Amino acid sequence: MSHAVSYRGRFAPSPTGPLHFGSLIAALASHADARAHRGEWQLRIDDIDAPRTRIDAENDIRATLERYGFKWDGAIVHQSSRIDRYESALARLRHSGSVYECACTRRDLDAMPLGSSGERVYPGACRDGVAADHLRRRERAWRVRVDDAVVRFRDRLQGAQQQDLARDVGDFIVKRADGMFAYQLAIVVDDGDFGITHIVRGADLLASTPRQIFLQRKLAFSEPVYLHVPVALNASGEKLSKQTHATPLPHDALKALRAAWRFLDQPLPPAEFSSIDEFWRYAESAWSPSRLPPVPMLPAPAGHERTGLRFFG
Ligand code: GLU
């Protein structure tokens, strides 16, 4: 599916709305890192969650990326066209006895304990078979059995990381009861199939990485190198996102790119940029991962920190 290269990165937005300053941070950092390594950069549209996907959002994201001077290699990948690959990964996990069906209801799940990352820890209720009082429930999720091993990895910026999956997460879902494949499984299969060697993304996904490494091992994919950059917070201390109504990226690409560059503490240019191309030429040569702020979150700069909510009255 892909030829081996020494660096292949990617940017993988979910098409649920327009890009905002938070998305720009992940896009800029992954693109600059790929180009500085003379590597490839893939654009993947994470549109597996069909009900949340907005038809016009992908066009809007593409147009914004083009206006901002991002250049991707090869064709755009869509998760929605890769369901067969997720099915075969699940079949492989079933074959090795790594997954089981779970008939727990939302009510059951809400009663489960919270782990250190704030998520519910699945205590393994259906691990040895669906409970007798749930046998008639047709909606079944698939969960992967985690073992007692602690997953460790070294993030290029955030340093040594570790997670005890059994204690902090429990057996996690790879296919949901509504038939949709879980983010954790889909992206592991995508990154593996397309030979992604370096993942640069927001530190909000740091807590998901051990689950992804666990699945990579189960599915015999090699482990990419990780760099989790700080996520931008709005004035209320929330991560900028579509859910927190982050303002869409402005038309003035150069100004926003400069603000994102500064947010990442990158070396200032000798003079103002006169064009987007000039910005990217500079960014490729000046990109300095060692200067990135080694924290998981930072306030967004003025002008990008507001939410898009409008209050009337
Ligand atoms: N599609 C995911 C998101 O928008 C990103 C996936 C990833 O970088 O692993 O948050």
PDB file of C-alpha atoms in Angstrom, residues 103-209:
ATOM      1  CA  ALA A 103     -23.280  -5.920  25.673  1.00  0.00           C
ATOM      2  CA  CYS A 104     -22.978  -3.383  28.461  1.00  0.00           C
ATOM      3  CA  THR A 105     -25.392  -0.481  28.217  1.00  0.00           C
ATOM      4  CA  ARG A 106     -24.543   3.169  28.608  1.00  0.00           C
ATOM      5  CA  ARG A 107     -26.083   2.958  32.059  1.00  0.00           C
ATOM      6  CA  ASP A 108     -23.727   0.103  32.998  1.00  0.00           C
ATOM      7  CA  LEU A 109     -20.777   2.071  31.655  1.00  0.00           C
ATOM      8  CA  ASP A 110     -21.700   5.260  33.506  1.00  0.00           C
ATOM      9  CA  ALA A 111     -21.468   3.330  36.758  1.00  0.00           C
ATOM     10  CA  MET A 112     -17.883   2.244  36.079  1.00  0.00           C
ATOM     11  CA  PRO A 113     -14.930   3.804  37.923  1.00  0.00           C
ATOM     12  CA  LEU A 114     -12.977   6.758  36.522  1.00  0.00           C
ATOM     13  CA  GLY A 115      -9.315   6.213  35.648  1.00  0.00           C
ATOM     14  CA  SER A 116      -6.458   8.674  36.081  1.00  0.00           C
ATOM     15  CA  SER A 117      -7.082  10.170  32.629  1.00  0.00           C
ATOM     16  CA  GLY A 118     -10.695  10.927  33.554  1.00  0.00           C
ATOM     17  CA  GLU A 119     -12.145   8.163  31.404  1.00  0.00           C
ATOM     18  CA  ARG A 120     -14.242   5.254  32.610  1.00  0.00           C
ATOM     19  CA  VAL A 121     -12.173   2.158  33.270  1.00  0.00           C
ATOM     20  CA  TYR A 122     -13.911  -0.910  31.915  1.00  0.00           C
ATOM     21  CA  PRO A 123     -13.698  -3.556  34.634  1.00  0.00           C
ATOM     22  CA  GLY A 124     -14.131  -6.458  32.208  1.00  0.00           C
ATOM     23  CA  ALA A 125     -17.800  -7.259  32.850  1.00  0.00           C
ATOM     24  CA  CYS A 126     -18.210  -9.141  29.535  1.00  0.00           C
ATOM     25  CA  ARG A 127     -14.650 -10.458  29.382  1.00  0.00           C
ATOM     26  CA  ASP A 128     -15.665 -14.044  30.012  1.00  0.00           C
ATOM     27  CA  GLY A 129     -18.939 -13.851  28.161  1.00  0.00           C
ATOM     28  CA  VAL A 130     -21.913 -11.538  28.049  1.00  0.00           C
ATOM     29  CA  ALA A 131     -23.745 -11.374  31.378  1.00  0.00           C
ATOM     30  CA  ALA A 132     -26.929 -13.459  31.525  1.00  0.00           C
ATOM     31  CA  ASP A 133     -29.240 -10.446  31.883  1.00  0.00           C
ATOM     32  CA  HIS A 134     -27.729  -8.843  28.752  1.00  0.00           C
ATOM     33  CA  LEU A 135     -27.848 -11.853  26.455  1.00  0.00           C
ATOM     34  CA  ARG A 136     -30.901 -10.559  24.603  1.00  0.00           C
ATOM     35  CA  ARG A 137     -29.282  -7.233  23.843  1.00  0.00           C
ATOM     36  CA  ARG A 138     -28.393  -7.233  20.178  1.00  0.00           C
ATOM     37  CA  GLU A 139     -26.165  -4.164  20.108  1.00  0.00           C
ATOM     38  CA  ARG A 140     -22.706  -5.388  20.896  1.00  0.00           C
ATOM     39  CA  ALA A 141     -19.428  -3.518  20.948  1.00  0.00           C
ATOM     40  CA  TRP A 142     -16.053  -5.199  20.484  1.00  0.00           C
ATOM     41  CA  ARG A 143     -13.428  -4.655  23.147  1.00  0.00           C
ATOM     42  CA  VAL A 144      -9.766  -5.553  23.085  1.00  0.00           C
ATOM     43  CA  ARG A 145      -8.318  -7.335  26.107  1.00  0.00           C
ATOM     44  CA  VAL A 146      -5.507  -5.323  27.610  1.00  0.00           C
ATOM     45  CA  ASP A 147      -2.868  -7.137  29.558  1.00  0.00           C
ATOM     46  CA  ASP A 148      -0.996  -6.152  32.688  1.00  0.00           C
ATOM     47  CA  ALA A 149       1.959  -4.724  30.812  1.00  0.00           C
ATOM     48  CA  VAL A 150       2.647  -1.020  31.121  1.00  0.00           C
ATOM     49  CA  VAL A 151       2.986   0.688  27.717  1.00  0.00           C
ATOM     50  CA  ARG A 152       5.995   2.991  27.553  1.00  0.00           C
ATOM     51  CA  PHE A 153       7.175   5.345  24.852  1.00  0.00           C
ATOM     52  CA  ARG A 154       9.300   8.434  24.555  1.00  0.00           C
ATOM     53  CA  ASP A 155       7.682  11.519  23.105  1.00  0.00           C
ATOM     54  CA  ARG A 156      10.125  13.839  21.311  1.00  0.00           C
ATOM     55  CA  LEU A 157       8.804  16.781  23.308  1.00  0.00           C
ATOM     56  CA  GLN A 158       6.887  15.527  26.330  1.00  0.00           C
ATOM     57  CA  GLY A 159       9.578  12.976  27.249  1.00  0.00           C
ATOM     58  CA  ALA A 160       9.107   9.529  28.790  1.00  0.00           C
ATOM     59  CA  GLN A 161       5.478   8.440  28.968  1.00  0.00           C
ATOM     60  CA  GLN A 162       3.852   5.389  30.398  1.00  0.00           C
ATOM     61  CA  GLN A 163       0.397   4.056  30.972  1.00  0.00           C
ATOM     62  CA  ASP A 164      -0.895   1.012  32.768  1.00  0.00           C
ATOM     63  CA  LEU A 165      -3.755   0.161  30.410  1.00  0.00           C
ATOM     64  CA  ALA A 166      -5.427  -2.306  32.760  1.00  0.00           C
ATOM     65  CA  ARG A 167      -5.512   0.222  35.587  1.00  0.00           C
ATOM     66  CA  ASP A 168      -6.130   3.460  33.662  1.00  0.00           C
ATOM     67  CA  VAL A 169      -8.278   2.424  30.710  1.00  0.00           C
ATOM     68  CA  GLY A 170      -9.370  -1.209  30.887  1.00  0.00           C
ATOM     69  CA  ASP A 171     -10.389  -3.262  27.858  1.00  0.00           C
ATOM     70  CA  PHE A 172     -11.246  -0.580  25.327  1.00  0.00           C
ATOM     71  CA  ILE A 173     -13.661  -0.462  22.419  1.00  0.00           C
ATOM     72  CA  VAL A 174     -12.412  -1.130  18.897  1.00  0.00           C
ATOM     73  CA  LYS A 175     -15.851  -1.343  17.293  1.00  0.00           C
ATOM     74  CA  ARG A 176     -18.833   0.416  18.770  1.00  0.00           C
ATOM     75  CA  ALA A 177     -22.257  -1.088  19.424  1.00  0.00           C
ATOM     76  CA  ASP A 178     -23.666   1.085  16.604  1.00  0.00           C
ATOM     77  CA  GLY A 179     -21.316  -0.672  14.169  1.00  0.00           C
ATOM     78  CA  MET A 180     -18.835   2.176  13.846  1.00  0.00           C
ATOM     79  CA  PHE A 181     -15.139   1.471  14.210  1.00  0.00           C
ATOM     80  CA  ALA A 182     -13.493   3.287  17.078  1.00  0.00           C
ATOM     81  CA  TYR A 183     -11.008   6.090  16.456  1.00  0.00           C
ATOM     82  CA  GLN A 184      -8.269   4.071  18.216  1.00  0.00           C
ATOM     83  CA  LEU A 185      -8.498   1.165  15.787  1.00  0.00           C
ATOM     84  CA  ALA A 186      -9.090   3.182  12.622  1.00  0.00           C
ATOM     85  CA  ILE A 187      -6.096   5.442  12.986  1.00  0.00           C
ATOM     86  CA  VAL A 188      -3.739   2.604  13.906  1.00  0.00           C
ATOM     87  CA  VAL A 189      -4.742   0.751  10.739  1.00  0.00           C
ATOM     88  CA  ASP A 190      -4.460   3.924   8.641  1.00  0.00           C
ATOM     89  CA  ASP A 191      -1.112   5.019  10.004  1.00  0.00           C
ATOM     90  CA  GLY A 192       0.187   1.447   9.679  1.00  0.00           C
ATOM     91  CA  ASP A 193      -1.091   0.840   6.140  1.00  0.00           C
ATOM     92  CA  PHE A 194       0.241   4.136   4.841  1.00  0.00           C
ATOM     93  CA  GLY A 195       3.615   3.723   6.470  1.00  0.00           C
ATOM     94  CA  ILE A 196       3.391   6.807   8.693  1.00  0.00           C
ATOM     95  CA  THR A 197       6.743   7.021  10.466  1.00  0.00           C
ATOM     96  CA  HIS A 198       6.230  10.240  12.456  1.00  0.00           C
ATOM     97  CA  ILE A 199       3.101  11.453  14.205  1.00  0.00           C
ATOM     98  CA  VAL A 200       2.993  15.124  15.161  1.00  0.00           C
ATOM     99  CA  ARG A 201      -0.302  16.178  16.764  1.00  0.00           C
ATOM    100  CA  GLY A 202      -1.854  17.899  19.772  1.00  0.00           C
ATOM    101  CA  ALA A 203      -1.010  16.765  23.285  1.00  0.00           C
ATOM    102  CA  ASP A 204      -4.707  16.146  23.963  1.00  0.00           C
ATOM    103  CA  LEU A 205      -4.100  12.826  22.196  1.00  0.00           C
ATOM    104  CA  LEU A 206      -1.187  11.885  24.443  1.00  0.00           C
ATOM    105  CA  ALA A 207      -3.473   9.763  26.643  1.00  0.00           C
ATOM    106  CA  SER A 208      -4.628   7.773  23.578  1.00  0.00           C
ATOM    107  CA  THR A 209      -1.129   6.946  22.378  1.00  0.00           C
TER     108      THR A 209
END
